Amino acid sequence: MGTALVYHEDMTATRLLWDDPECEIERPERLTAALDRLRQRGLEQRCLLLSAREASEEELGLVHSPEYVSLVRETQVLGKEELQALSGQFDAICFHPSTFHCARLAAGAGLQLVDAVLTGAVQNGLALVRPPGHHSQRAAANGFCVFNNVAIAAAHAKQKHGLHRILVVDWDVHHGQGIQYLFEDDPSILYFSWHRYEHGRFWPFLRESDADAVGRGQGLGFTVNLPWNQVGMGNADYVAAFLHLLLPLAFEGQMQATPECFAHLTQLLQVLAGGRVCAVLEGGYHLESLAESVCMTVQTLLGDPAPPLSGSMVPCQSALESIQSARAAQAPHWKSLQLQDVTPVLMSPSILSPEERPPPLLPGGPVCKGAASAPSSLLDQPCLCPAPSVRTAVALTAPDITLVLPPDVIQQEGSALREETEAWARPHESLAREEALAALGKLLYLLDGMLDGQVNSGIAATPASAAAATLDVAIRRGLSHGAQRLLCVALGQLDRPPDLAHDGRSLWLNIRGKEAAALSMFHVSTPLPAMTGGFLSCILGLVLPLAYSFQPDLVLVALGPGHGLQGRHAALLAAMLRGLAGGRVLALLEEDSTPQLAGILARVLNGEAPPSLGASSVASPEDVRALMYLRGQLEPQWKMLQCHPHLVA
């Protein structure tokens, strides 16, 4: 259905009319720099362009008081001195005669995007707006924000479209207290914010920005704050927060992140709500970093694979403390957290009395060890990977006439040379039969296209009797033809090849093993969880942390004999693994698999959202024990598995 880009050039009209160092960073170039970069990368041309409309005063009144709307309207006729005096009544606000028009356009852009997504005109989109909105409150401007664009859009989605569950993810260096205040007693809005906090010593200096602010009344548990107490949080910290905190809650009911991290986080969100994602620009005042991050977000919304993450994938101790504090605060309200150990860390300094608190931090604050470098140096690294000419290809020996594929997914006709195929098949007796040999030739041809950068992802089939041998050849071919680190997720009766080298270049993860076992840090087996909740816990708590720690450049997903995986579960697994290896994922199926399974995997690997998992459920006690056992065994080697800080005596 495509991706919308909502914008209006009039939103660049407001600018600072007097000297104010605090407000000068909120400037028109924030929009023009981002839009210019989208055009340079050819991304704007791939979107459905929508010209933002003004929100009506009735729509603004969904979250703002009539008196406040009237006050902002009156700024249109005020002189410079009057505007400056009025601005001084609020925190970090600089009104302009065009503020009312621009702010109505910003709010209207969010409304247009919601309407386009929820009516099916587009799958997702980005509203490129200013002024931002998440600090704005019912009757007060705050922190450059005039009208609360996202809150208005969420209220509109409830009122006009009848939505009952909306997730708002606020990834900004500052806490969006305006959204929190507006929805803190509303169980239909799950608000998640990560933000620089530093134990209350970073703007907006609010006690309610801490982890134990979880909502009130019927909204208890629907406000989720993840306060970062050190600067320098890197890619590993943000990904860990998604895997160990946000996504478990979402499925149940900014500081130093590089631009490519925005692509990964957006892609992880796209597995929710059928991929109906509305992104709205809030902050971001480093123009180069902002432009790159906007490009990464739009590129991912368009279905392009996320580029590899840079830096070490090891969360720092301060990040783990924040994640664990948030998990502990939310555990009473969420079953998915109650089943796991969420013991709180030591008392946060933010709840000490004033005389007990440490002195205010110097500018910059404490830095997380091992954090990424400054944004300017990060941007020296290219973030966008060359797009393969074919996003997804399907290589089947006898395509089923009932197989329905997206129009841009190709059915591969080619095959590897006969002599080459026979040479790879020779060590395996099960590959001697003609049908197995033909399937292997098609797989090798597809795999070579992926390794050469001509094809991004693919699906191949093999006879069930040759599944293990075909997978063995695929692993060896990948490692010998360019893949430096290969992740293999094997489901069903598939054993790790006995003579596969233990050299750290391959990570074997078997789901549907007989028992939970970590035979080495590169050889892990776990039973297939019986319940959907257990499957989700396995993916979020084991598979993805291992995968992001390993950082493969090729992913093999093999659905072997007796894999027992339903189509929607297989789709979710493929969709979430697609964030790895620049989207270079090869799925290996049995030839007698249903065409529906091949079709759904092709759509997901091509960038579509996976189907809903249905009603939520929790993991069984047996599945929880297996997961916690493996995490305990593997945490010392794979740091992304950690969601608890190490205790220091």
mmCIF file of N, CA, C and O in Angstrom, residues 292-347:
data_model
loop_
_atom_site.group_PDB
_atom_site.id
_atom_site.type_symbol
_atom_site.label_atom_id
_atom_site.label_comp_id
_atom_site.label_asym_id
_atom_site.label_seq_id
_atom_site.Cartn_x
_atom_site.Cartn_y
_atom_site.Cartn_z
ATOM 1 N N GLU A 292 19.911 12.220 8.593
ATOM 2 C CA GLU A 292 20.219 10.801 8.391
ATOM 3 C C GLU A 292 19.184 9.919 9.087
ATOM 4 O O GLU A 292 18.759 8.888 8.549
ATOM 5 N N SER A 293 18.783 10.298 10.294
ATOM 6 C CA SER A 293 17.820 9.489 11.039
ATOM 7 C C SER A 293 16.459 9.484 10.355
ATOM 8 O O SER A 293 15.777 8.450 10.312
ATOM 9 N N VAL A 294 16.047 10.623 9.812
ATOM 10 C CA VAL A 294 14.789 10.683 9.065
ATOM 11 C C VAL A 294 14.867 9.781 7.842
ATOM 12 O O VAL A 294 13.932 9.024 7.541
ATOM 13 N N CYS A 295 16.004 9.825 7.125
ATOM 14 C CA CYS A 295 16.169 8.956 5.960
ATOM 15 C C CYS A 295 16.083 7.489 6.348
ATOM 16 O O CYS A 295 15.448 6.685 5.655
ATOM 17 N N MET A 296 16.731 7.123 7.448
ATOM 18 C CA MET A 296 16.702 5.733 7.890
ATOM 19 C C MET A 296 15.280 5.286 8.224
ATOM 20 O O MET A 296 14.866 4.175 7.901
ATOM 21 N N THR A 297 14.534 6.158 8.869
ATOM 22 C CA THR A 297 13.162 5.818 9.242
ATOM 23 C C THR A 297 12.304 5.622 8.001
ATOM 24 O O THR A 297 11.570 4.629 7.881
ATOM 25 N N VAL A 298 12.374 6.562 7.053
ATOM 26 C CA VAL A 298 11.567 6.466 5.836
ATOM 27 C C VAL A 298 11.975 5.250 5.018
ATOM 28 O O VAL A 298 11.129 4.516 4.478
ATOM 29 N N GLN A 299 13.269 5.020 4.918
ATOM 30 C CA GLN A 299 13.761 3.870 4.161
ATOM 31 C C GLN A 299 13.180 2.568 4.724
ATOM 32 O O GLN A 299 12.754 1.683 3.974
ATOM 33 N N THR A 300 13.126 2.468 6.041
ATOM 34 C CA THR A 300 12.597 1.257 6.667
ATOM 35 C C THR A 300 11.090 1.164 6.482
ATOM 36 O O THR A 300 10.549 0.081 6.237
ATOM 37 N N LEU A 301 10.380 2.289 6.604
ATOM 38 C CA LEU A 301 8.937 2.277 6.368
ATOM 39 C C LEU A 301 8.618 1.823 4.945
ATOM 40 O O LEU A 301 7.593 1.177 4.695
ATOM 41 N N LEU A 302 9.501 2.138 4.012
ATOM 42 C CA LEU A 302 9.318 1.728 2.625
ATOM 43 C C LEU A 302 9.584 0.241 2.420
ATOM 44 O O LEU A 302 9.335 -0.281 1.334
ATOM 45 N N GLY A 303 10.118 -0.425 3.454
ATOM 46 C CA GLY A 303 10.364 -1.859 3.359
ATOM 47 C C GLY A 303 11.790 -2.234 3.056
ATOM 48 O O GLY A 303 12.110 -3.421 2.929
ATOM 49 N N ASP A 304 12.694 -1.254 2.924
ATOM 50 C CA ASP A 304 14.091 -1.572 2.663
ATOM 51 C C ASP A 304 14.722 -2.204 3.899
ATOM 52 O O ASP A 304 14.352 -1.875 5.032
ATOM 53 N N PRO A 305 15.681 -3.088 3.721
ATOM 54 C CA PRO A 305 16.337 -3.700 4.885
ATOM 55 C C PRO A 305 17.152 -2.687 5.669
ATOM 56 O O PRO A 305 17.669 -1.711 5.118
ATOM 57 N N ALA A 306 17.247 -2.919 6.965
ATOM 58 C CA ALA A 306 18.035 -2.032 7.827
ATOM 59 C C ALA A 306 19.517 -2.325 7.651
ATOM 60 O O ALA A 306 19.916 -3.481 7.548
ATOM 61 N N PRO A 307 20.358 -1.296 7.610
ATOM 62 C CA PRO A 307 21.805 -1.521 7.494
ATOM 63 C C PRO A 307 22.358 -2.076 8.794
ATOM 64 O O PRO A 307 21.738 -1.962 9.852
ATOM 65 N N PRO A 308 23.526 -2.696 8.743
ATOM 66 C CA PRO A 308 24.124 -3.244 9.970
ATOM 67 C C PRO A 308 24.388 -2.149 10.999
ATOM 68 O O PRO A 308 24.668 -1.002 10.656
ATOM 69 N N LEU A 309 24.289 -2.531 12.260
ATOM 70 C CA LEU A 309 24.584 -1.604 13.345
ATOM 71 C C LEU A 309 26.090 -1.538 13.572
ATOM 72 O O LEU A 309 26.784 -2.549 13.475
ATOM 73 N N SER A 310 26.565 -0.350 13.896
ATOM 74 C CA SER A 310 27.980 -0.175 14.194
ATOM 75 C C SER A 310 28.209 -0.263 15.696
ATOM 76 O O SER A 310 27.285 -0.102 16.492
ATOM 77 N N GLY A 311 29.449 -0.528 16.081
ATOM 78 C CA GLY A 311 29.808 -0.530 17.493
ATOM 79 C C GLY A 311 29.554 -1.863 18.170
ATOM 80 O O GLY A 311 28.901 -2.756 17.640
ATOM 81 N N SER A 312 30.080 -1.986 19.370
ATOM 82 C CA SER A 312 29.928 -3.203 20.156
ATOM 83 C C SER A 312 28.507 -3.323 20.673
ATOM 84 O O SER A 312 27.938 -2.374 21.192
ATOM 85 N N MET A 313 27.920 -4.515 20.533
ATOM 86 C CA MET A 313 26.551 -4.739 21.001
ATOM 87 C C MET A 313 26.587 -5.258 22.432
ATOM 88 O O MET A 313 26.207 -6.402 22.732
ATOM 89 N N VAL A 314 27.052 -4.409 23.341
ATOM 90 C CA VAL A 314 27.138 -4.734 24.762
ATOM 91 C C VAL A 314 26.490 -3.597 25.544
ATOM 92 O O VAL A 314 27.041 -2.495 25.617
ATOM 93 N N PRO A 315 25.320 -3.808 26.126
ATOM 94 C CA PRO A 315 24.694 -2.739 26.914
ATOM 95 C C PRO A 315 25.553 -2.368 28.112
ATOM 96 O O PRO A 315 26.197 -3.228 28.725
ATOM 97 N N CYS A 316 25.572 -1.092 28.457
ATOM 98 C CA CYS A 316 26.365 -0.660 29.601
ATOM 99 C C CYS A 316 25.577 -0.863 30.896
ATOM 100 O O CYS A 316 24.361 -1.052 30.891
ATOM 101 N N GLN A 317 26.276 -0.838 32.003
ATOM 102 C CA GLN A 317 25.657 -1.123 33.295
ATOM 103 C C GLN A 317 24.561 -0.127 33.646
ATOM 104 O O GLN A 317 23.514 -0.490 34.183
ATOM 105 N N SER A 318 24.770 1.149 33.336
ATOM 106 C CA SER A 318 23.755 2.143 33.659
ATOM 107 C C SER A 318 22.473 1.876 32.883
ATOM 108 O O SER A 318 21.364 2.017 33.417
ATOM 109 N N ALA A 319 22.601 1.474 31.604
ATOM 110 C CA ALA A 319 21.413 1.146 30.813
ATOM 111 C C ALA A 319 20.681 -0.046 31.406
ATOM 112 O O ALA A 319 19.445 -0.051 31.500
ATOM 113 N N LEU A 320 21.433 -1.069 31.826
ATOM 114 C CA LEU A 320 20.805 -2.251 32.418
ATOM 115 C C LEU A 320 20.087 -1.901 33.722
ATOM 116 O O LEU A 320 19.018 -2.438 34.014
ATOM 117 N N GLU A 321 20.666 -1.003 34.504
ATOM 118 C CA GLU A 321 20.006 -0.569 35.738
ATOM 119 C C GLU A 321 18.674 0.116 35.418
ATOM 120 O O GLU A 321 17.658 -0.128 36.083
ATOM 121 N N SER A 322 18.677 0.965 34.382
ATOM 122 C CA SER A 322 17.443 1.658 34.008
ATOM 123 C C SER A 322 16.398 0.677 33.494
ATOM 124 O O SER A 322 15.210 0.770 33.849
ATOM 125 N N ILE A 323 16.824 -0.256 32.658
ATOM 126 C CA ILE A 323 15.886 -1.247 32.116
ATOM 127 C C ILE A 323 15.292 -2.082 33.237
ATOM 128 O O ILE A 323 14.078 -2.324 33.291
ATOM 129 N N GLN A 324 16.144 -2.514 34.164
ATOM 130 C CA GLN A 324 15.648 -3.349 35.254
ATOM 131 C C GLN A 324 14.710 -2.564 36.185
ATOM 132 O O GLN A 324 13.703 -3.095 36.659
ATOM 133 N N SER A 325 15.026 -1.309 36.437
ATOM 134 C CA SER A 325 14.137 -0.491 37.269
ATOM 135 C C SER A 325 12.768 -0.349 36.617
ATOM 136 O O SER A 325 11.726 -0.436 37.287
ATOM 137 N N ALA A 326 12.758 -0.123 35.307
ATOM 138 C CA ALA A 326 11.490 0.012 34.594
ATOM 139 C C ALA A 326 10.727 -1.310 34.586
ATOM 140 O O ALA A 326 9.503 -1.346 34.772
ATOM 141 N N ARG A 327 11.421 -2.416 34.394
ATOM 142 C CA ARG A 327 10.754 -3.730 34.414
ATOM 143 C C ARG A 327 10.141 -4.001 35.791
ATOM 144 O O ARG A 327 9.021 -4.510 35.906
ATOM 145 N N ALA A 328 10.884 -3.665 36.827
ATOM 146 C CA ALA A 328 10.371 -3.892 38.180
ATOM 147 C C ALA A 328 9.138 -3.031 38.457
ATOM 148 O O ALA A 328 8.175 -3.484 39.082
ATOM 149 N N ALA A 329 9.153 -1.780 37.970
ATOM 150 C CA ALA A 329 8.006 -0.890 38.193
ATOM 151 C C ALA A 329 6.775 -1.367 37.431
ATOM 152 O O ALA A 329 5.639 -1.191 37.883
ATOM 153 N N GLN A 330 6.985 -1.987 36.276
ATOM 154 C CA GLN A 330 5.864 -2.410 35.436
ATOM 155 C C GLN A 330 5.376 -3.817 35.763
ATOM 156 O O GLN A 330 4.247 -4.181 35.388
ATOM 157 N N ALA A 331 6.183 -4.616 36.441
ATOM 158 C CA ALA A 331 5.841 -6.025 36.667
ATOM 159 C C ALA A 331 4.465 -6.240 37.300
ATOM 160 O O ALA A 331 3.760 -7.176 36.910
ATOM 161 N N PRO A 332 4.038 -5.413 38.264
ATOM 162 C CA PRO A 332 2.712 -5.666 38.847
ATOM 163 C C PRO A 332 1.562 -5.560 37.845
ATOM 164 O O PRO A 332 0.467 -6.056 38.115
ATOM 165 N N HIS A 333 1.814 -4.951 36.693
ATOM 166 C CA HIS A 333 0.733 -4.669 35.750
ATOM 167 C C HIS A 333 0.793 -5.516 34.478
ATOM 168 O O HIS A 333 -0.126 -5.445 33.664
ATOM 169 N N TRP A 334 1.875 -6.313 34.306
ATOM 170 C CA TRP A 334 2.061 -7.055 33.062
ATOM 171 C C TRP A 334 2.475 -8.485 33.367
ATOM 172 O O TRP A 334 3.502 -8.721 33.991
ATOM 173 N N LYS A 335 1.683 -9.447 32.881
ATOM 174 C CA LYS A 335 1.958 -10.854 33.154
ATOM 175 C C LYS A 335 3.274 -11.310 32.538
ATOM 176 O O LYS A 335 3.959 -12.166 33.100
ATOM 177 N N SER A 336 3.628 -10.754 31.371
ATOM 178 C CA SER A 336 4.855 -11.192 30.702
ATOM 179 C C SER A 336 6.093 -10.872 31.525
ATOM 180 O O SER A 336 7.131 -11.521 31.363
ATOM 181 N N LEU A 337 6.023 -9.874 32.405
ATOM 182 C CA LEU A 337 7.158 -9.547 33.274
ATOM 183 C C LEU A 337 7.060 -10.262 34.612
ATOM 184 O O LEU A 337 8.088 -10.511 35.261
ATOM 185 N N GLN A 338 5.862 -10.609 35.033
ATOM 186 C CA GLN A 338 5.700 -11.264 36.334
ATOM 187 C C GLN A 338 6.340 -12.641 36.360
ATOM 188 O O GLN A 338 6.773 -13.116 37.413
ATOM 189 N N LEU A 339 6.427 -13.294 35.193
ATOM 190 C CA LEU A 339 6.957 -14.650 35.144
ATOM 191 C C LEU A 339 8.471 -14.687 35.206
ATOM 192 O O LEU A 339 9.064 -15.747 35.331
ATOM 193 N N GLN A 340 9.101 -13.523 35.073
ATOM 194 C CA GLN A 340 10.560 -13.489 35.065
ATOM 195 C C GLN A 340 11.062 -12.742 36.293
ATOM 196 O O GLN A 340 10.345 -12.011 36.947
ATOM 197 N N ASP A 341 12.331 -12.923 36.567
ATOM 198 C CA ASP A 341 12.940 -12.281 37.734
ATOM 199 C C ASP A 341 13.084 -10.795 37.462
ATOM 200 O O ASP A 341 13.815 -10.383 36.575
ATOM 201 N N VAL A 342 12.363 -9.965 38.204
ATOM 202 C CA VAL A 342 12.432 -8.515 38.004
ATOM 203 C C VAL A 342 12.788 -7.817 39.318
ATOM 204 O O VAL A 342 12.256 -6.787 39.654
ATOM 205 N N THR A 343 13.688 -8.423 40.076
ATOM 206 C CA THR A 343 14.091 -7.847 41.349
ATOM 207 C C THR A 343 14.620 -6.436 41.154
ATOM 208 O O THR A 343 15.484 -6.203 40.311
ATOM 209 N N PRO A 344 14.112 -5.439 41.880
ATOM 210 C CA PRO A 344 14.576 -4.066 41.691
ATOM 211 C C PRO A 344 16.047 -3.912 42.059
ATOM 212 O O PRO A 344 16.586 -4.640 42.890
ATOM 213 N N VAL A 345 16.696 -2.946 41.417
ATOM 214 C CA VAL A 345 18.067 -2.609 41.780
ATOM 215 C C VAL A 345 18.027 -1.725 43.015
ATOM 216 O O VAL A 345 16.971 -1.390 43.542
ATOM 217 N N LEU A 346 19.209 -1.316 43.485
ATOM 218 C CA LEU A 346 19.274 -0.485 44.675
ATOM 219 C C LEU A 346 18.506 0.815 44.456
ATOM 220 O O LEU A 346 18.296 1.249 43.328
ATOM 221 N N MET A 347 18.089 1.428 45.531
ATOM 222 C CA MET A 347 17.248 2.623 45.483
ATOM 223 C C MET A 347 17.858 3.695 44.587
ATOM 224 O O MET A 347 19.035 3.995 44.666
#
